[in-house]
Amino acid sequence: MKKILEVVGFVLFVSGASGLIHEVTGWMPKFFGFLRLLPFPEGHEIYTNIVLAVLGIALMAASDRFPRA
């Protein structure tokens, strides 16, 4: 369970961070295309990417509470 949470948290963090960098600077390509699949209205991409990055960090922090299997 710990590894699953760590991997999912890392994927969410990388997708949120890369999407945020892409939206702010237009420089980095989006690694993961989660925003296409999420039902958020247009114009809220920055907030969505921030939420994805914070959720990823929270999942990685929460994985420490589970014992290693």
PDB file of C-alpha atoms in Angstrom:
ATOM      1  CA  MET A   1       0.000   0.000   0.000  1.00  0.00           C
ATOM      2  CA  LYS A   2       2.873   2.341   0.805  1.00  0.00           C
ATOM      3  CA  LYS A   3       4.483   2.006  -2.626  1.00  0.00           C
ATOM      4  CA  ILE A   4       1.148   2.491  -4.401  1.00  0.00           C
ATOM      5  CA  LEU A   5       0.503   5.745  -2.545  1.00  0.00           C
ATOM      6  CA  GLU A   6       4.038   6.921  -3.226  1.00  0.00           C
ATOM      7  CA  VAL A   7       3.767   6.223  -6.954  1.00  0.00           C
ATOM      8  CA  VAL A   8       0.315   7.803  -7.291  1.00  0.00           C
ATOM      9  CA  GLY A   9       1.446  10.811  -5.260  1.00  0.00           C
ATOM     10  CA  PHE A  10       4.541  11.229  -7.414  1.00  0.00           C
ATOM     11  CA  VAL A  11       2.535  11.008 -10.635  1.00  0.00           C
ATOM     12  CA  LEU A  12       0.040  13.591  -9.369  1.00  0.00           C
ATOM     13  CA  PHE A  13       2.818  15.896  -8.212  1.00  0.00           C
ATOM     14  CA  VAL A  14       4.739  15.709 -11.499  1.00  0.00           C
ATOM     15  CA  SER A  15       1.587  16.231 -13.552  1.00  0.00           C
ATOM     16  CA  GLY A  16       0.516  19.206 -11.449  1.00  0.00           C
ATOM     17  CA  ALA A  17       3.970  20.792 -11.401  1.00  0.00           C
ATOM     18  CA  SER A  18       4.582  20.334 -15.121  1.00  0.00           C
ATOM     19  CA  GLY A  19       1.101  21.601 -15.943  1.00  0.00           C
ATOM     20  CA  LEU A  20       1.617  24.633 -13.725  1.00  0.00           C
ATOM     21  CA  ILE A  21       4.958  25.438 -15.351  1.00  0.00           C
ATOM     22  CA  HIS A  22       3.359  24.987 -18.763  1.00  0.00           C
ATOM     23  CA  GLU A  23       0.419  27.266 -17.957  1.00  0.00           C
ATOM     24  CA  VAL A  24       2.567  30.013 -16.430  1.00  0.00           C
ATOM     25  CA  THR A  25       5.484  30.048 -18.872  1.00  0.00           C
ATOM     26  CA  GLY A  26       4.279  28.030 -21.861  1.00  0.00           C
ATOM     27  CA  TRP A  27       7.691  26.371 -21.908  1.00  0.00           C
ATOM     28  CA  MET A  28       7.425  22.811 -20.637  1.00  0.00           C
ATOM     29  CA  PRO A  29       5.231  20.243 -22.379  1.00  0.00           C
ATOM     30  CA  LYS A  30       2.656  18.559 -20.203  1.00  0.00           C
ATOM     31  CA  PHE A  31       3.920  15.115 -19.226  1.00  0.00           C
ATOM     32  CA  PHE A  32       0.525  13.728 -18.293  1.00  0.00           C
ATOM     33  CA  GLY A  33      -2.736  14.746 -19.912  1.00  0.00           C
ATOM     34  CA  PHE A  34      -4.967  14.589 -16.840  1.00  0.00           C
ATOM     35  CA  LEU A  35      -6.542  17.982 -17.435  1.00  0.00           C
ATOM     36  CA  ARG A  36      -8.241  16.774 -20.605  1.00  0.00           C
ATOM     37  CA  LEU A  37     -10.070  14.125 -18.599  1.00  0.00           C
ATOM     38  CA  LEU A  38     -11.038  16.221 -15.572  1.00  0.00           C
ATOM     39  CA  PRO A  39     -14.417  17.961 -15.702  1.00  0.00           C
ATOM     40  CA  PHE A  40     -13.147  21.431 -14.753  1.00  0.00           C
ATOM     41  CA  PRO A  41     -14.282  24.512 -16.634  1.00  0.00           C
ATOM     42  CA  GLU A  42     -11.799  26.270 -18.882  1.00  0.00           C
ATOM     43  CA  GLY A  43      -9.875  29.103 -17.297  1.00  0.00           C
ATOM     44  CA  HIS A  44      -9.149  27.202 -14.080  1.00  0.00           C
ATOM     45  CA  GLU A  45      -6.133  25.234 -15.275  1.00  0.00           C
ATOM     46  CA  ILE A  46      -3.694  26.946 -12.896  1.00  0.00           C
ATOM     47  CA  TYR A  47      -5.834  26.179  -9.852  1.00  0.00           C
ATOM     48  CA  THR A  48      -6.317  22.602 -10.997  1.00  0.00           C
ATOM     49  CA  ASN A  49      -2.586  22.097 -11.397  1.00  0.00           C
ATOM     50  CA  ILE A  50      -1.929  23.540  -7.945  1.00  0.00           C
ATOM     51  CA  VAL A  51      -4.504  21.169  -6.447  1.00  0.00           C
ATOM     52  CA  LEU A  52      -2.946  18.187  -8.270  1.00  0.00           C
ATOM     53  CA  ALA A  53       0.543  19.065  -7.009  1.00  0.00           C
ATOM     54  CA  VAL A  54      -0.628  19.568  -3.414  1.00  0.00           C
ATOM     55  CA  LEU A  55      -2.643  16.353  -3.529  1.00  0.00           C
ATOM     56  CA  GLY A  56       0.442  14.505  -4.754  1.00  0.00           C
ATOM     57  CA  ILE A  57       2.516  15.882  -1.891  1.00  0.00           C
ATOM     58  CA  ALA A  58      -0.218  14.941   0.583  1.00  0.00           C
ATOM     59  CA  LEU A  59      -0.373  11.370  -0.726  1.00  0.00           C
ATOM     60  CA  MET A  60       3.387  10.977  -0.514  1.00  0.00           C
ATOM     61  CA  ALA A  61       3.338  12.309   3.050  1.00  0.00           C
ATOM     62  CA  ALA A  62       0.426  10.041   3.989  1.00  0.00           C
ATOM     63  CA  SER A  63       2.244   6.989   2.684  1.00  0.00           C
ATOM     64  CA  ASP A  64       4.681   7.265   5.598  1.00  0.00           C
ATOM     65  CA  ARG A  65       1.907   6.267   7.992  1.00  0.00           C
ATOM     66  CA  PHE A  66       1.578   2.815   6.426  1.00  0.00           C
ATOM     67  CA  PRO A  67       4.001   0.034   7.286  1.00  0.00           C
ATOM     68  CA  ARG A  68       6.254  -1.294   4.587  1.00  0.00           C
ATOM     69  CA  ALA A  69       5.016  -4.584   3.168  1.00  0.00           C
TER      70      ALA A  69
END
